Amino acid sequence: MSRLRKFVAPEFVFGGGARKLAGQYAGNLGARKVLVVTDPGIIAAGWLEDVVASLREAGLAYTVFSAVTPNPRAEEVTAGAEVYRNEGCNAIAALGGGSPMDCAKGIAIVSTDHRHILDFEGVDKVEAPMPPLICIPTTAGSSADVSQFCVINNTRDKVKIAIASKAVIPDLALIDPIVTTTMDPYLTACTGMDALTHAIEAFVSTGSSVITDIHALEAVRTVSKNLVGAVNQPDDIDLRSKIMYGSLEAGLAFSNAILGAVHAMAHGLGGLLDLPHGECNSVLLEHTMAFNFNAAPDRFKTIGEAMGLDLRGMNTNDKRKTILLFVNKLKKSVGIDRTLSNMGVKISDIPDLAQKALKDICIYTNPRKATKRDIEVIYEEAL
């Protein structure tokens, strides 16, 4: 309780219709012209019109930048920043999943601190204040809308880089469960497992605190209990809201406690083969938990209890097996059953992937110190 810890979070509005408040809040933040960062899928789903309509109603000008791909590339950040400057924008609204939100954060960084986005890799490298940023998430998992992380794909080195700074926390998150109804079941599953991974890694992180623990365990409880239902009943707004809430809680936890080896390893996979981040986390999660378990057995026991497991009377090894089996069954029950080899990873890729994971900022708060060979073994087990 006496350890120094800080906790930062943006203002957020949670609930159905929150997306329609974009214009009102952009005006409150002093916006004159807003760069709306999104992607083609969100435009096709129809959610962009609600956001730009609210900007028009507030009397604000806007321009749309939608050249964003999954695992947003450094080149897309550069292109978006050019649009921001050329159009005379002074605020940004991100509408989408983790990719548009991370791209928007990157655009905000370079629009005021005129360097290449890859120069900001690491912790507290962002020096200039960003323009006002509003995030409107359309998936329930990435939590980029409330976090101090920005993850960008370095296509030259085939790795995703992580930028961590209080400066990249959005000014406002408009968290609207209704927009998640256009996610397909597999995306719902992958992003939900991403949220669960965030919560688990935050709870066992060496940077955790009694404050982040509250949010992490609430996320574990909520996602574990409701993810299967949300995947199988996609039109159930109550279930969608619970998973969105679980994602929010997980985001508040990991943004402040940081993460661990799962994310450090997943970033390399995303950069190498442009793989879905949530799926990478899902494939690696149980293997990394097995590696970390004995470094924090009491913490993992608490996670198991939050998942609804009865661990009374079990020894440590049986608790470990029961918790890992639950994670494996949950993942498969929502349709995530590929291995890394199914996803295109080769045994020859592993040494380079392990080396990159050891350089990722997320590895530093993993509960067990890992060597290059330790990381290689986890990858091999996930093949």
GROMACS .gro file of C-alpha atoms in nm:
model
  383
    1MET     CA    1   0.000   0.000   0.000
    2SER     CA    2   0.289   0.238   0.067
    3ARG     CA    3   0.464   0.198  -0.269
    4LEU     CA    4   0.456   0.501  -0.497
    5ARG     CA    5   0.220   0.445  -0.788
    6LYS     CA    6   0.048   0.681  -1.030
    7PHE     CA    7  -0.281   0.632  -1.209
    8VAL     CA    8  -0.380   0.827  -1.519
    9ALA     CA    9  -0.695   0.803  -1.730
   10PRO     CA   10  -0.891   1.021  -1.970
   11GLU     CA   11  -1.239   1.152  -1.919
   12PHE     CA   12  -1.480   0.898  -2.065
   13VAL     CA   13  -1.851   0.872  -2.139
   14PHE     CA   14  -1.990   0.517  -2.140
   15GLY     CA   15  -2.326   0.410  -2.283
   16GLY     CA   16  -2.549   0.378  -2.586
   17GLY     CA   17  -2.535   0.688  -2.807
   18ALA     CA   18  -2.203   0.817  -2.669
   19ARG     CA   19  -2.065   0.837  -3.024
   20LYS     CA   20  -2.313   1.114  -3.104
   21LEU     CA   21  -2.150   1.346  -2.850
   22ALA     CA   22  -1.834   1.389  -3.059
   23GLY     CA   23  -1.929   1.734  -3.186
   24GLN     CA   24  -2.028   1.869  -2.846
   25TYR     CA   25  -1.705   1.757  -2.682
   26ALA     CA   26  -1.484   1.858  -2.974
   27GLY     CA   27  -1.628   2.207  -2.938
   28ASN     CA   28  -1.560   2.202  -2.566
   29LEU     CA   29  -1.197   2.117  -2.643
   30GLY     CA   30  -1.162   2.419  -2.872
   31ALA     CA   31  -1.175   2.239  -3.205
   32ARG     CA   32  -1.224   2.440  -3.522
   33LYS     CA   33  -1.153   2.168  -3.779
   34VAL     CA   34  -1.134   1.801  -3.686
   35LEU     CA   35  -0.936   1.526  -3.858
   36VAL     CA   36  -1.150   1.213  -3.829
   37VAL     CA   37  -0.928   0.904  -3.845
   38THR     CA   38  -1.108   0.581  -3.933
   39ASP     CA   39  -1.090   0.288  -4.174
   40PRO     CA   40  -1.294   0.159  -4.472
   41GLY     CA   41  -1.469  -0.108  -4.267
   42ILE     CA   42  -1.607   0.144  -4.020
   43ILE     CA   43  -1.727   0.364  -4.305
   44ALA     CA   44  -1.902   0.065  -4.464
   45ALA     CA   45  -2.066  -0.020  -4.131
   46GLY     CA   46  -2.223   0.327  -4.124
   47TRP     CA   47  -2.079   0.457  -3.798
   48LEU     CA   48  -1.882   0.743  -3.953
   49GLU     CA   49  -2.197   0.929  -4.052
   50ASP     CA   50  -2.316   0.951  -3.691
   51VAL     CA   51  -1.988   1.108  -3.585
   52VAL     CA   52  -1.956   1.361  -3.867
   53ALA     CA   53  -2.324   1.452  -3.829
   54SER     CA   54  -2.253   1.546  -3.468
   55LEU     CA   55  -1.958   1.760  -3.583
   56ARG     CA   56  -2.179   1.937  -3.838
   57GLU     CA   57  -2.447   1.998  -3.576
   58ALA     CA   58  -2.183   2.160  -3.355
   59GLY     CA   59  -2.080   2.387  -3.644
   60LEU     CA   60  -1.736   2.228  -3.679
   61ALA     CA   61  -1.548   2.164  -4.001
   62TYR     CA   62  -1.387   1.824  -4.052
   63THR     CA   63  -1.192   1.610  -4.296
   64VAL     CA   64  -1.171   1.231  -4.301
   65PHE     CA   65  -0.852   1.023  -4.319
   66SER     CA   66  -0.938   0.656  -4.375
   67ALA     CA   67  -0.618   0.513  -4.526
   68VAL     CA   68  -0.560   0.299  -4.217
   69THR     CA   69  -0.492  -0.074  -4.229
   70PRO     CA   70  -0.486  -0.335  -3.951
   71ASN     CA   71  -0.161  -0.302  -3.753
   72PRO     CA   72  -0.123   0.064  -3.865
   73ARG     CA   73   0.201   0.137  -4.041
   74ALA     CA   74   0.445   0.420  -3.980
   75GLU     CA   75   0.384   0.535  -4.337
   76GLU     CA   76   0.013   0.577  -4.263
   77VAL     CA   77   0.093   0.798  -3.966
   78THR     CA   78   0.311   1.017  -4.189
   79ALA     CA   79   0.035   1.042  -4.450
   80GLY     CA   80  -0.227   1.127  -4.190
   81ALA     CA   81  -0.008   1.397  -4.037
   82GLU     CA   82   0.032   1.558  -4.379
   83VAL     CA   83  -0.347   1.567  -4.421
   84TYR     CA   84  -0.381   1.713  -4.070
   85ARG     CA   85  -0.138   1.995  -4.147
   86ASN     CA   86  -0.251   2.061  -4.506
   87GLU     CA   87  -0.618   2.080  -4.405
   88GLY     CA   88  -0.552   2.319  -4.118
   89CYS     CA   89  -0.692   2.087  -3.851
   90ASN     CA   90  -0.646   2.156  -3.481
   91ALA     CA   91  -0.811   1.847  -3.327
   92ILE     CA   92  -0.843   1.474  -3.397
   93ALA     CA   93  -1.124   1.223  -3.353
   94ALA     CA   94  -1.047   0.852  -3.390
   95LEU     CA   95  -1.330   0.617  -3.482
   96GLY     CA   96  -1.254   0.247  -3.496
   97GLY     CA   97  -1.067  -0.033  -3.326
   98GLY     CA   98  -0.711  -0.027  -3.206
   99SER     CA   99  -0.571   0.044  -3.552
  100PRO     CA  100  -0.743   0.380  -3.623
  101MET     CA  101  -0.697   0.486  -3.261
  102ASP     CA  102  -0.324   0.405  -3.259
  103CYS     CA  103  -0.281   0.570  -3.600
  104ALA     CA  104  -0.462   0.880  -3.468
  105LYS     CA  105  -0.232   0.890  -3.166
  106GLY     CA  106   0.068   0.865  -3.398
  107ILE     CA  107  -0.067   1.148  -3.614
  108ALA     CA  108  -0.121   1.360  -3.303
  109ILE     CA  109   0.235   1.297  -3.186
  110VAL     CA  110   0.411   1.390  -3.510
  111SER     CA  111   0.180   1.681  -3.592
  112THR     CA  112   0.325   1.878  -3.301
  113ASP     CA  113   0.666   1.715  -3.250
  114HIS     CA  114   0.786   1.709  -3.607
  115ARG     CA  115   0.986   1.387  -3.612
  116HIS     CA  116   0.924   1.041  -3.757
  117ILE     CA  117   0.687   0.832  -3.546
  118LEU     CA  118   0.945   0.554  -3.500
  119ASP     CA  119   1.169   0.800  -3.315
  120PHE     CA  120   0.928   0.789  -3.022
  121GLU     CA  121   0.959   0.417  -2.943
  122GLY     CA  122   0.998   0.353  -2.572
  123VAL     CA  123   0.885   0.525  -2.254
  124ASP     CA  124   0.824   0.900  -2.214
  125LYS     CA  125   0.978   1.003  -2.547
  126VAL     CA  126   0.685   1.232  -2.641
  127GLU     CA  127   0.779   1.583  -2.535
  128ALA     CA  128   0.538   1.821  -2.711
  129PRO     CA  129   0.169   1.830  -2.609
  130MET     CA  130  -0.060   1.668  -2.865
  131PRO     CA  131  -0.366   1.837  -3.015
  132PRO     CA  132  -0.701   1.749  -2.857
  133LEU     CA  133  -0.783   1.384  -2.920
  134ILE     CA  134  -1.121   1.211  -2.889
  135CYS     CA  135  -1.138   0.832  -2.927
  136ILE     CA  136  -1.455   0.643  -3.017
  137PRO     CA  137  -1.381   0.268  -2.999
  138THR     CA  138  -1.577   0.030  -3.221
  139THR     CA  139  -1.427  -0.290  -3.078
  140ALA     CA  140  -1.424  -0.418  -2.721
  141GLY     CA  141  -1.065  -0.513  -2.659
  142SER     CA  142  -0.781  -0.281  -2.757
  143SER     CA  143  -0.859  -0.013  -2.494
  144ALA     CA  144  -0.646   0.235  -2.690
  145ASP     CA  145  -0.919   0.487  -2.605
  146VAL     CA  146  -0.807   0.500  -2.240
  147SER     CA  147  -0.443   0.391  -2.250
  148GLN     CA  148  -0.106   0.563  -2.257
  149PHE     CA  149   0.013   0.326  -2.532
  150CYS     CA  150   0.046   0.375  -2.906
  151VAL     CA  151   0.152   0.072  -3.114
  152ILE     CA  152   0.276   0.124  -3.471
  153ASN     CA  153   0.403  -0.125  -3.730
  154ASN     CA  154   0.764  -0.069  -3.833
  155THR     CA  155   0.744  -0.235  -4.174
  156ARG     CA  156   1.115  -0.188  -4.239
  157ASP     CA  157   1.220  -0.405  -3.943
  158LYS     CA  158   0.899  -0.613  -3.941
  159VAL     CA  159   0.811  -0.540  -3.581
  160LYS     CA  160   0.543  -0.339  -3.402
  161ILE     CA  161   0.689  -0.071  -3.179
  162ALA     CA  162   0.532   0.048  -2.856
  163ILE     CA  163   0.521   0.410  -2.748
  164ALA     CA  164   0.427   0.468  -2.383
  165SER     CA  165   0.367   0.817  -2.250
  166LYS     CA  166   0.111   1.003  -2.046
  167ALA     CA  167   0.109   1.250  -2.336
  168VAL     CA  168  -0.070   1.001  -2.565
  169ILE     CA  169  -0.369   0.948  -2.337
  170PRO     CA  170  -0.676   1.080  -2.523
  171ASP     CA  171  -0.856   1.379  -2.382
  172LEU     CA  172  -1.186   1.197  -2.407
  173ALA     CA  173  -1.321   0.849  -2.482
  174LEU     CA  174  -1.677   0.808  -2.606
  175ILE     CA  175  -1.743   0.441  -2.534
  176ASP     CA  176  -2.060   0.327  -2.709
  177PRO     CA  177  -2.144  -0.048  -2.695
  178ILE     CA  178  -2.390  -0.012  -2.983
  179VAL     CA  179  -2.112   0.026  -3.239
  180THR     CA  180  -1.974  -0.318  -3.151
  181THR     CA  181  -2.284  -0.485  -3.298
  182THR     CA  182  -2.127  -0.478  -3.645
  183MET     CA  183  -1.826  -0.684  -3.533
  184ASP     CA  184  -1.829  -1.038  -3.671
  185PRO     CA  185  -1.811  -1.324  -3.418
  186TYR     CA  186  -1.440  -1.392  -3.471
  187LEU     CA  187  -1.343  -1.028  -3.421
  188THR     CA  188  -1.561  -1.024  -3.110
  189ALA     CA  189  -1.374  -1.330  -2.983
  190CYS     CA  190  -1.026  -1.198  -3.062
  191THR     CA  191  -1.083  -0.854  -2.914
  192GLY     CA  192  -1.250  -1.004  -2.607
  193MET     CA  193  -0.952  -1.232  -2.549
  194ASP     CA  194  -0.728  -0.929  -2.597
  195ALA     CA  195  -0.913  -0.758  -2.311
  196LEU     CA  196  -0.875  -1.068  -2.093
  197THR     CA  197  -0.502  -1.078  -2.171
  198HIS     CA  198  -0.471  -0.711  -2.076
  199ALA     CA  199  -0.636  -0.781  -1.742
  200ILE     CA  200  -0.430  -1.090  -1.661
  201GLU     CA  201  -0.099  -0.931  -1.756
  202ALA     CA  202  -0.181  -0.614  -1.563
  203PHE     CA  203  -0.267  -0.811  -1.248
  204VAL     CA  204   0.059  -1.008  -1.244
  205SER     CA  205   0.272  -0.717  -1.370
  206THR     CA  206   0.554  -0.595  -1.148
  207GLY     CA  207   0.403  -0.249  -1.196
  208SER     CA  208   0.064  -0.343  -1.050
  209SER     CA  209  -0.090  -0.171  -0.751
  210VAL     CA  210  -0.397  -0.204  -0.531
  211ILE     CA  211  -0.565   0.048  -0.761
  212THR     CA  212  -0.492  -0.131  -1.089
  213ASP     CA  213  -0.579  -0.465  -0.925
  214ILE     CA  214  -0.939  -0.352  -0.874
  215HIS     CA  215  -0.982  -0.279  -1.244
  216ALA     CA  216  -0.792  -0.587  -1.362
  217LEU     CA  217  -0.995  -0.834  -1.156
  218GLU     CA  218  -1.324  -0.672  -1.254
  219ALA     CA  219  -1.220  -0.715  -1.618
  220VAL     CA  220  -1.128  -1.081  -1.564
  221ARG     CA  221  -1.465  -1.149  -1.399
  222THR     CA  222  -1.668  -0.965  -1.660
  223VAL     CA  223  -1.498  -1.097  -1.974
  224SER     CA  224  -1.471  -1.457  -1.849
  225LYS     CA  225  -1.840  -1.467  -1.766
  226ASN     CA  226  -1.981  -1.296  -2.075
  227LEU     CA  227  -1.752  -1.348  -2.376
  228VAL     CA  228  -1.905  -1.675  -2.499
  229GLY     CA  229  -2.251  -1.521  -2.485
  230ALA     CA  230  -2.141  -1.208  -2.669
  231VAL     CA  231  -1.992  -1.420  -2.949
  232ASN     CA  232  -2.296  -1.645  -2.978
  233GLN     CA  233  -2.560  -1.371  -2.937
  234PRO     CA  234  -2.413  -1.077  -3.131
  235ASP     CA  235  -2.731  -0.867  -3.118
  236ASP     CA  236  -2.761  -0.878  -2.739
  237ILE     CA  237  -2.677  -0.521  -2.637
  238ASP     CA  238  -2.654  -0.615  -2.270
  239LEU     CA  239  -2.380  -0.869  -2.341
  240ARG     CA  240  -2.207  -0.628  -2.579
  241SER     CA  241  -2.214  -0.364  -2.305
  242LYS     CA  242  -2.062  -0.601  -2.051
  243ILE     CA  243  -1.771  -0.689  -2.280
  244MET     CA  244  -1.719  -0.322  -2.362
  245TYR     CA  245  -1.717  -0.251  -1.989
  246GLY     CA  246  -1.470  -0.533  -1.933
  247SER     CA  247  -1.244  -0.387  -2.201
  248LEU     CA  248  -1.262  -0.046  -2.033
  249GLU     CA  249  -1.168  -0.191  -1.695
  250ALA     CA  250  -0.880  -0.387  -1.849
  251GLY     CA  251  -0.757  -0.073  -2.024
  252LEU     CA  252  -0.754   0.129  -1.704
  253ALA     CA  253  -0.554  -0.152  -1.543
  254PHE     CA  254  -0.289  -0.216  -1.806
  255SER     CA  255  -0.239   0.148  -1.900
  256ASN     CA  256  -0.108   0.201  -1.548
  257ALA     CA  257   0.034  -0.139  -1.450
  258ILE     CA  258   0.178  -0.204  -1.799
  259LEU     CA  259   0.178  -0.555  -1.949
  260GLY     CA  260   0.411  -0.853  -1.992
  261ALA     CA  261   0.560  -1.119  -2.216
  262VAL     CA  262   0.240  -1.198  -2.407
  263HIS     CA  263   0.228  -0.851  -2.557
  264ALA     CA  264   0.604  -0.830  -2.603
  265MET     CA  265   0.586  -1.149  -2.809
  266ALA     CA  266   0.265  -1.061  -2.993
  267HIS     CA  267   0.410  -0.735  -3.122
  268GLY     CA  268   0.678  -0.927  -3.310
  269LEU     CA  269   0.420  -1.159  -3.464
  270GLY     CA  270   0.207  -0.868  -3.579
  271GLY     CA  271   0.504  -0.700  -3.739
  272LEU     CA  272   0.637  -1.014  -3.907
  273LEU     CA  273   0.317  -1.152  -4.061
  274ASP     CA  274   0.062  -0.870  -4.013
  275LEU     CA  275  -0.144  -1.098  -3.789
  276PRO     CA  276  -0.448  -0.991  -3.580
  277HIS     CA  277  -0.322  -0.871  -3.243
  278GLY     CA  278  -0.601  -1.028  -3.036
  279GLU     CA  279  -0.552  -1.366  -3.200
  280CYS     CA  280  -0.176  -1.352  -3.135
  281ASN     CA  281  -0.242  -1.279  -2.769
  282SER     CA  282  -0.492  -1.565  -2.747
  283VAL     CA  283  -0.249  -1.819  -2.892
  284LEU     CA  284   0.033  -1.711  -2.661
  285LEU     CA  285  -0.165  -1.651  -2.341
  286GLU     CA  286  -0.183  -1.995  -2.177
  287HIS     CA  287   0.179  -2.079  -2.265
  288THR     CA  288   0.304  -1.753  -2.115
  289MET     CA  289   0.085  -1.799  -1.807
  290ALA     CA  290   0.242  -2.142  -1.760
  291PHE     CA  291   0.589  -1.987  -1.778
  292ASN     CA  292   0.501  -1.711  -1.530
  293PHE     CA  293   0.285  -1.911  -1.288
  294ASN     CA  294   0.543  -2.001  -1.023
  295ALA     CA  295   0.668  -1.641  -1.012
  296ALA     CA  296   0.328  -1.524  -0.888
  297PRO     CA  297   0.120  -1.827  -0.778
  298ASP     CA  298  -0.102  -1.634  -0.535
  299ARG     CA  299  -0.182  -1.374  -0.801
  300PHE     CA  300  -0.272  -1.641  -1.055
  301LYS     CA  301  -0.488  -1.813  -0.792
  302THR     CA  302  -0.678  -1.487  -0.747
  303ILE     CA  303  -0.720  -1.463  -1.125
  304GLY     CA  304  -0.861  -1.816  -1.129
  305GLU     CA  305  -1.111  -1.730  -0.858
  306ALA     CA  306  -1.215  -1.419  -1.055
  307MET     CA  307  -1.278  -1.650  -1.351
  308GLY     CA  308  -1.527  -1.835  -1.132
  309LEU     CA  309  -1.312  -2.141  -1.061
  310ASP     CA  310  -1.335  -2.331  -0.733
  311LEU     CA  311  -0.970  -2.391  -0.639
  312ARG     CA  312  -1.027  -2.488  -0.276
  313GLY     CA  313  -0.818  -2.782  -0.153
  314MET     CA  314  -0.595  -2.789  -0.460
  315ASN     CA  315  -0.219  -2.782  -0.448
  316THR     CA  316  -0.031  -2.526  -0.655
  317ASN     CA  317   0.020  -2.759  -0.951
  318ASP     CA  318  -0.349  -2.852  -0.970
  319LYS     CA  319  -0.448  -2.486  -0.948
  320ARG     CA  320  -0.212  -2.412  -1.237
  321LYS     CA  321  -0.359  -2.692  -1.449
  322THR     CA  322  -0.718  -2.587  -1.375
  323ILE     CA  323  -0.661  -2.221  -1.461
  324LEU     CA  324  -0.472  -2.299  -1.783
  325LEU     CA  325  -0.741  -2.547  -1.888
  326PHE     CA  326  -1.007  -2.280  -1.837
  327VAL     CA  327  -0.816  -2.033  -2.057
  328ASN     CA  328  -0.770  -2.300  -2.324
  329LYS     CA  329  -1.138  -2.397  -2.320
  330LEU     CA  330  -1.256  -2.035  -2.327
  331LYS     CA  331  -1.037  -1.958  -2.625
  332LYS     CA  332  -1.161  -2.262  -2.817
  333SER     CA  333  -1.524  -2.210  -2.719
  334VAL     CA  334  -1.521  -1.873  -2.897
  335GLY     CA  335  -1.361  -2.022  -3.208
  336ILE     CA  336  -0.992  -1.939  -3.162
  337ASP     CA  337  -0.813  -2.267  -3.228
  338ARG     CA  338  -0.525  -2.189  -3.462
  339THR     CA  339  -0.166  -2.244  -3.360
  340LEU     CA  340   0.125  -2.022  -3.461
  341SER     CA  341   0.218  -2.268  -3.735
  342ASN     CA  342  -0.138  -2.247  -3.870
  343MET     CA  343  -0.089  -1.870  -3.878
  344GLY     CA  344   0.226  -1.896  -4.090
  345VAL     CA  345   0.500  -1.883  -3.826
  346LYS     CA  346   0.802  -2.105  -3.900
  347ILE     CA  347   1.050  -2.250  -3.652
  348SER     CA  348   1.318  -2.050  -3.831
  349ASP     CA  349   1.133  -1.727  -3.741
  350ILE     CA  350   1.155  -1.786  -3.368
  351PRO     CA  351   1.509  -1.670  -3.282
  352ASP     CA  352   1.449  -1.329  -3.442
  353LEU     CA  353   1.103  -1.302  -3.283
  354ALA     CA  354   1.250  -1.379  -2.941
  355GLN     CA  355   1.520  -1.118  -2.982
  356LYS     CA  356   1.262  -0.855  -3.070
  357ALA     CA  357   1.042  -0.952  -2.774
  358LEU     CA  358   1.332  -0.895  -2.536
  359LYS     CA  359   1.362  -0.538  -2.664
  360ASP     CA  360   0.990  -0.461  -2.627
  361ILE     CA  361   0.899  -0.232  -2.338
  362CYS     CA  362   0.623  -0.470  -2.220
  363ILE     CA  363   0.877  -0.737  -2.122
  364TYR     CA  364   1.017  -0.525  -1.839
  365THR     CA  365   0.711  -0.567  -1.617
  366ASN     CA  366   0.668  -0.941  -1.679
  367PRO     CA  367   0.659  -1.116  -1.339
  368ARG     CA  368   0.937  -1.359  -1.433
  369LYS     CA  369   1.261  -1.251  -1.594
  370ALA     CA  370   1.292  -1.422  -1.931
  371THR     CA  371   1.598  -1.514  -2.131
  372LYS     CA  372   1.605  -1.538  -2.509
  373ARG     CA  373   1.579  -1.914  -2.482
  374ASP     CA  374   1.279  -1.886  -2.247
  375ILE     CA  375   1.096  -1.678  -2.506
  376GLU     CA  376   1.194  -1.916  -2.784
  377VAL     CA  377   1.048  -2.208  -2.588
  378ILE     CA  378   0.715  -2.029  -2.538
  379TYR     CA  379   0.694  -1.960  -2.912
  380GLU     CA  380   0.781  -2.324  -2.984
  381GLU     CA  381   0.511  -2.450  -2.750
  382ALA     CA  382   0.259  -2.227  -2.928
  383LEU     CA  383   0.355  -2.361  -3.271
   0.00000   0.00000   0.00000
